[in-house]
Amino acid sequence: YIVTIRVKPDHSGVVTDGVKHSMNPFCEIAVEEAVKLKEKKFIKEVVAVSCGPTQVTETIRTALAMGCDRGIHVEVSGKDYEAMGPLQIAKIFAALAKKEEASLVILGKQAIDDDCNQTGQMTAALLDWPQGTFASEVTIDGEKVKVVREIDGGLETIKISMPAVLTADLRLNTPRYATLPNIMKAKKKKIANMKPADLGVDMVSRVEVLRVDEPPTRLAGVKVETVDDLVAKLKANGTI
Amino acid sequence: IFLASPSALTGSALFFAAQRCIRALKTVQAEHAPPQHYTWRRNCSSAVMPRITSHYTIFPRDKDPRWEGVEMERFADEADVVIVGGGPAGLSAAIRLKQLAKEQEKELRVCLVEKASQIGAHTLSGACLEPSALNELFPDWKERGAPLNTPVTEDLFSILTEKYRIPVPMLPGLPMNNHGNYIVRLGHFVHWLGEQAEELGVEIYPGYAAAEVLFHEDGSVKGIATNDVGIAKDGSPKDVFERGMELHAKVTLFGEGCHGHLAKQLYRQFNLRENCEPQTYAIGLKELWVIDEKKWRPGRVEHSVGWPLNRNTYGGSFLYHLNEGEPLVALGFVVGLDYTNPYLSPFREFQRWKHHPFVAKTLEGGDRIAYGARALNEGGYQCLPKVTFPGGMLIGCSPGFMNVPKIKGTHTAMKSGMLAAEAIFPKVTAEDPASETAGLHIPEYEDNLKKSWIWKELYAVRNIRPSFHNYFGLYGGMVYTGVFYWILRGKEPWTLKHAGLDSAQLKPAKECTPIEYPKPDGKLSFDLLSSVALSGTNHEGDQPPHLTLKDDSIPVANNLAIYDGPEQRFCPAGVYEYVPLETGEGMRLQINAQNCVHCKTCDIKDPSQNINWVVPEGSGGPAYNGL
């Protein structure tokens, strides 16, 4: 994930051409958790979904190589892709969850591109399903799910009924490597292709990005010799 | 980098030119006037050195108790041809094989493994591409959208002194002349080649490094195995440990680029270098800058020699103005790795060069957006090994087809890949291969190489680089080229030799003077760590360092003691650091393996030849975007 980010010369966004894209780390954890639940026989089938241009099929392949059964690629490109945000994705996921009759929707807690931390929560609201967010432990108990959540104050344990939305936090598991034999096998697994319109979702954004700028360069600090100097400097720039 | 002065034709003119040269050189040497002192580090260490190397190539796992009971079986798959390395050579070979398969309606499974996370991410080059090989591979490359957007419009050559620039005319017929060539971002070009290959049905697997060569019972090459994953930094298995995969093939092509680590093993195994000289190398460092539009001259190619290097250190610079929408220039510096002064730092020479008035005026007001480094071949004709062996062959910069005075190797690398494909195709698709060994031995590839334009090109320029080994250094070499190449086209009957192994060229530190480099100013020149950050390099932290030492005690005992730790200076990524021991007196070597940009310079230049670069977990390494 170490790539140097550059702002586009027209300040409309960040340069993404030619930059290596990979699966969001929290989503890797989510995929791993889903595959683990399948291996423990709590769920029957894992479907990996991604929204975006053609390149996302590579990411779906990685998920298939980690153990998902099939993939769905919701094609969004061009201007729609640039304007796509959590609300549009949540609408797509909600529509798919209903269509596929899913019992669990597992996502990463947030994307490291924009750190919004909204998609999981919005998906649950649109579906009117319970949500277990920031999960660091997930246990399925009959028709209910026990989720240990990481919160500011420590850990909170809740029990929610399925169908539910879960979002994965860092300590949920350590994702497995997608090994080459699995990548080769994944080439044979199916990835269905569809557009947001097929799901009845409108991609119009309620948010307009006016301008993107780099953060201001950090200025060098100034060292002072004595406390009097420090007070004088603070007075001089109006802090005290 | 080099050129000829036409006045060096007649004998007397030669003598006067020589006299003028000597006077000029004395001035140039004075610029490096030594401060009359040097640091001498005492390195008797009384404390115990912490272990540095934990890689299984040095400490085999079958004798390691931590690995008892771990499942070491590997999944294996069969292909017709396996190609190691997704660079110009490997991809051209793959494409040519599939083109032939399509023409002759035969089935062929071609698999290509590449250690970078995506094709092009580890590719770094100037680059001025001569489209000769591309025209043969894809005559319709323009329609297919190949990213050759910048035809060369002007060609400048200079000899730099500390403050001034001596322009040298670029006469047609000189090796450096770039008429008809294109300035490309080789990473993007290689990425495009990868797309063409996938369309033709080549199976490309980026993010998987070939870590091991596999052999049949009869000693021929059976294929390769990809790297294992999930080994901890101390060499023990983690929970997520997974064995690599074996790819078996009738023929395996090795296109790892300059100084490949599997190629190193193959040279020894099959004795491929018994009739050639040891390869000599250079290190190339490169940056991409977005400059002020007013200074932008798309299509302009600038090369220089001279300052800041002295006349006995081979090297020079390049600066190319790209034409891809924004005012982008690709610039860089090359230093021959046969340099003798252990205090020389190629990275700092590069940063220093940018302050020369002729260069600074282009860069002023601009922003640096990328950085990278890679070793390149300088040996040419004299250093070509045998390139075929039972079960495989070497293509591209791995054996080393770079035309050094032209500073181009991409077209010859591509052509070598294509010739390999053409030699292989009839053999792998034949009903009965009629081979003595299980892995096919295809010497026709080497015969085809010798009949092709690659051989003629390399033969004609074979004496230019070795001609630098004379008292006048750079200037002697230029005179030689003027007479023997520009006029006689390399037809002289003799072949000069190189100086020997690059790693043997360093003089002990006490015989050399440290070089005073200026501090980076943060606008034109930069420090090493911020540059490494721009390369986007990263590796999984919890894995054994892939810069393995055959003997952990040699760095302090030999490299530091005699040569003052030159690896601190020649590594363009700050991997090697000598730090004080936590307890007791003395220093220890610290290897910051995560910074590595896979340039291979340490494996080449280590005076003790103790460092063995092996491949880290796949998809680690730099993340170059169009470099």
PDB file of N, CA and C in Angstrom, chain B residues 418-447:
ATOM      1  N   MET B 418      12.616 -12.833 -28.871  1.00  0.00           N
ATOM      2  CA  MET B 418      11.939 -13.300 -30.085  1.00  0.00           C
ATOM      3  C   MET B 418      12.722 -14.445 -30.732  1.00  0.00           C
ATOM      4  N   LEU B 419      14.066 -14.324 -30.771  1.00  0.00           N
ATOM      5  CA  LEU B 419      14.877 -15.393 -31.368  1.00  0.00           C
ATOM      6  C   LEU B 419      14.736 -16.674 -30.554  1.00  0.00           C
ATOM      7  N   ALA B 420      14.685 -16.523 -29.233  1.00  0.00           N
ATOM      8  CA  ALA B 420      14.514 -17.706 -28.383  1.00  0.00           C
ATOM      9  C   ALA B 420      13.199 -18.388 -28.724  1.00  0.00           C
ATOM     10  N   ALA B 421      12.132 -17.595 -28.837  1.00  0.00           N
ATOM     11  CA  ALA B 421      10.817 -18.165 -29.151  1.00  0.00           C
ATOM     12  C   ALA B 421      10.854 -18.902 -30.477  1.00  0.00           C
ATOM     13  N   GLU B 422      11.491 -18.280 -31.481  1.00  0.00           N
ATOM     14  CA  GLU B 422      11.524 -18.898 -32.807  1.00  0.00           C
ATOM     15  C   GLU B 422      12.322 -20.201 -32.799  1.00  0.00           C
ATOM     16  N   ALA B 423      13.360 -20.262 -31.966  1.00  0.00           N
ATOM     17  CA  ALA B 423      14.136 -21.506 -31.895  1.00  0.00           C
ATOM     18  C   ALA B 423      13.374 -22.581 -31.143  1.00  0.00           C
ATOM     19  N   ILE B 424      12.637 -22.167 -30.119  1.00  0.00           N
ATOM     20  CA  ILE B 424      11.936 -23.136 -29.272  1.00  0.00           C
ATOM     21  C   ILE B 424      10.724 -23.726 -29.973  1.00  0.00           C
ATOM     22  N   PHE B 425       9.970 -22.889 -30.689  1.00  0.00           N
ATOM     23  CA  PHE B 425       8.650 -23.288 -31.149  1.00  0.00           C
ATOM     24  C   PHE B 425       8.611 -24.634 -31.877  1.00  0.00           C
ATOM     25  N   PRO B 426       9.465 -24.834 -32.900  1.00  0.00           N
ATOM     26  CA  PRO B 426       9.382 -26.130 -33.574  1.00  0.00           C
ATOM     27  C   PRO B 426       9.672 -27.294 -32.631  1.00  0.00           C
ATOM     28  N   LYS B 427      10.554 -27.073 -31.644  1.00  0.00           N
ATOM     29  CA  LYS B 427      10.918 -28.177 -30.768  1.00  0.00           C
ATOM     30  C   LYS B 427       9.812 -28.542 -29.790  1.00  0.00           C
ATOM     31  N   VAL B 428       9.152 -27.520 -29.192  1.00  0.00           N
ATOM     32  CA  VAL B 428       8.143 -27.874 -28.183  1.00  0.00           C
ATOM     33  C   VAL B 428       6.853 -28.365 -28.809  1.00  0.00           C
ATOM     34  N   THR B 429       6.612 -28.034 -30.080  1.00  0.00           N
ATOM     35  CA  THR B 429       5.372 -28.492 -30.690  1.00  0.00           C
ATOM     36  C   THR B 429       5.587 -29.759 -31.496  1.00  0.00           C
ATOM     37  N   ALA B 430       6.829 -30.223 -31.586  1.00  0.00           N
ATOM     38  CA  ALA B 430       7.093 -31.441 -32.361  1.00  0.00           C
ATOM     39  C   ALA B 430       6.504 -32.646 -31.643  1.00  0.00           C
ATOM     40  N   GLU B 431       6.105 -33.625 -32.421  1.00  0.00           N
ATOM     41  CA  GLU B 431       5.526 -34.838 -31.839  1.00  0.00           C
ATOM     42  C   GLU B 431       6.568 -35.538 -30.988  1.00  0.00           C
ATOM     43  N   ASP B 432       7.767 -35.665 -31.547  1.00  0.00           N
ATOM     44  CA  ASP B 432       8.827 -36.358 -30.839  1.00  0.00           C
ATOM     45  C   ASP B 432      10.036 -35.437 -30.754  1.00  0.00           C
ATOM     46  N   PRO B 433      10.258 -34.842 -29.585  1.00  0.00           N
ATOM     47  CA  PRO B 433      11.303 -33.821 -29.475  1.00  0.00           C
ATOM     48  C   PRO B 433      12.712 -34.334 -29.724  1.00  0.00           C
ATOM     49  N   ALA B 434      12.929 -35.639 -29.668  1.00  0.00           N
ATOM     50  CA  ALA B 434      14.262 -36.204 -29.942  1.00  0.00           C
ATOM     51  C   ALA B 434      15.345 -35.492 -29.155  1.00  0.00           C
ATOM     52  N   SER B 435      15.156 -35.456 -27.848  1.00  0.00           N
ATOM     53  CA  SER B 435      16.153 -34.761 -27.030  1.00  0.00           C
ATOM     54  C   SER B 435      16.857 -35.778 -26.150  1.00  0.00           C
ATOM     55  N   GLU B 436      18.153 -35.537 -25.901  1.00  0.00           N
ATOM     56  CA  GLU B 436      18.891 -36.463 -25.038  1.00  0.00           C
ATOM     57  C   GLU B 436      18.481 -36.334 -23.583  1.00  0.00           C
ATOM     58  N   THR B 437      18.057 -35.116 -23.241  1.00  0.00           N
ATOM     59  CA  THR B 437      17.735 -34.867 -21.841  1.00  0.00           C
ATOM     60  C   THR B 437      16.245 -34.588 -21.699  1.00  0.00           C
ATOM     61  N   ALA B 438      15.730 -34.764 -20.483  1.00  0.00           N
ATOM     62  CA  ALA B 438      14.304 -34.558 -20.246  1.00  0.00           C
ATOM     63  C   ALA B 438      13.916 -33.112 -20.515  1.00  0.00           C
ATOM     64  N   GLY B 439      14.762 -32.179 -20.077  1.00  0.00           N
ATOM     65  CA  GLY B 439      14.527 -30.785 -20.433  1.00  0.00           C
ATOM     66  C   GLY B 439      15.177 -30.544 -21.797  1.00  0.00           C
ATOM     67  N   LEU B 440      14.496 -29.865 -22.700  1.00  0.00           N
ATOM     68  CA  LEU B 440      15.027 -29.716 -24.059  1.00  0.00           C
ATOM     69  C   LEU B 440      16.249 -28.808 -24.106  1.00  0.00           C
ATOM     70  N   HIS B 441      17.248 -29.240 -24.842  1.00  0.00           N
ATOM     71  CA  HIS B 441      18.419 -28.392 -25.060  1.00  0.00           C
ATOM     72  C   HIS B 441      18.316 -27.867 -26.487  1.00  0.00           C
ATOM     73  N   ILE B 442      18.266 -26.545 -26.649  1.00  0.00           N
ATOM     74  CA  ILE B 442      17.996 -25.976 -27.975  1.00  0.00           C
ATOM     75  C   ILE B 442      19.129 -25.044 -28.367  1.00  0.00           C
ATOM     76  N   PRO B 443      20.271 -25.588 -28.814  1.00  0.00           N
ATOM     77  CA  PRO B 443      21.401 -24.717 -29.166  1.00  0.00           C
ATOM     78  C   PRO B 443      21.137 -23.845 -30.386  1.00  0.00           C
ATOM     79  N   GLU B 444      20.044 -24.118 -31.117  1.00  0.00           N
ATOM     80  CA  GLU B 444      19.734 -23.283 -32.297  1.00  0.00           C
ATOM     81  C   GLU B 444      19.560 -21.822 -31.892  1.00  0.00           C
ATOM     82  N   TYR B 445      19.111 -21.593 -30.660  1.00  0.00           N
ATOM     83  CA  TYR B 445      18.924 -20.218 -30.198  1.00  0.00           C
ATOM     84  C   TYR B 445      20.235 -19.451 -30.270  1.00  0.00           C
ATOM     85  N   GLU B 446      21.309 -20.093 -29.790  1.00  0.00           N
ATOM     86  CA  GLU B 446      22.594 -19.395 -29.796  1.00  0.00           C
ATOM     87  C   GLU B 446      23.064 -19.176 -31.237  1.00  0.00           C
ATOM     88  N   ASP B 447      22.834 -20.167 -32.117  1.00  0.00           N
ATOM     89  CA  ASP B 447      23.210 -19.991 -33.527  1.00  0.00           C
ATOM     90  C   ASP B 447      22.434 -18.822 -34.124  1.00  0.00           C
TER      91      ASP B 447
END
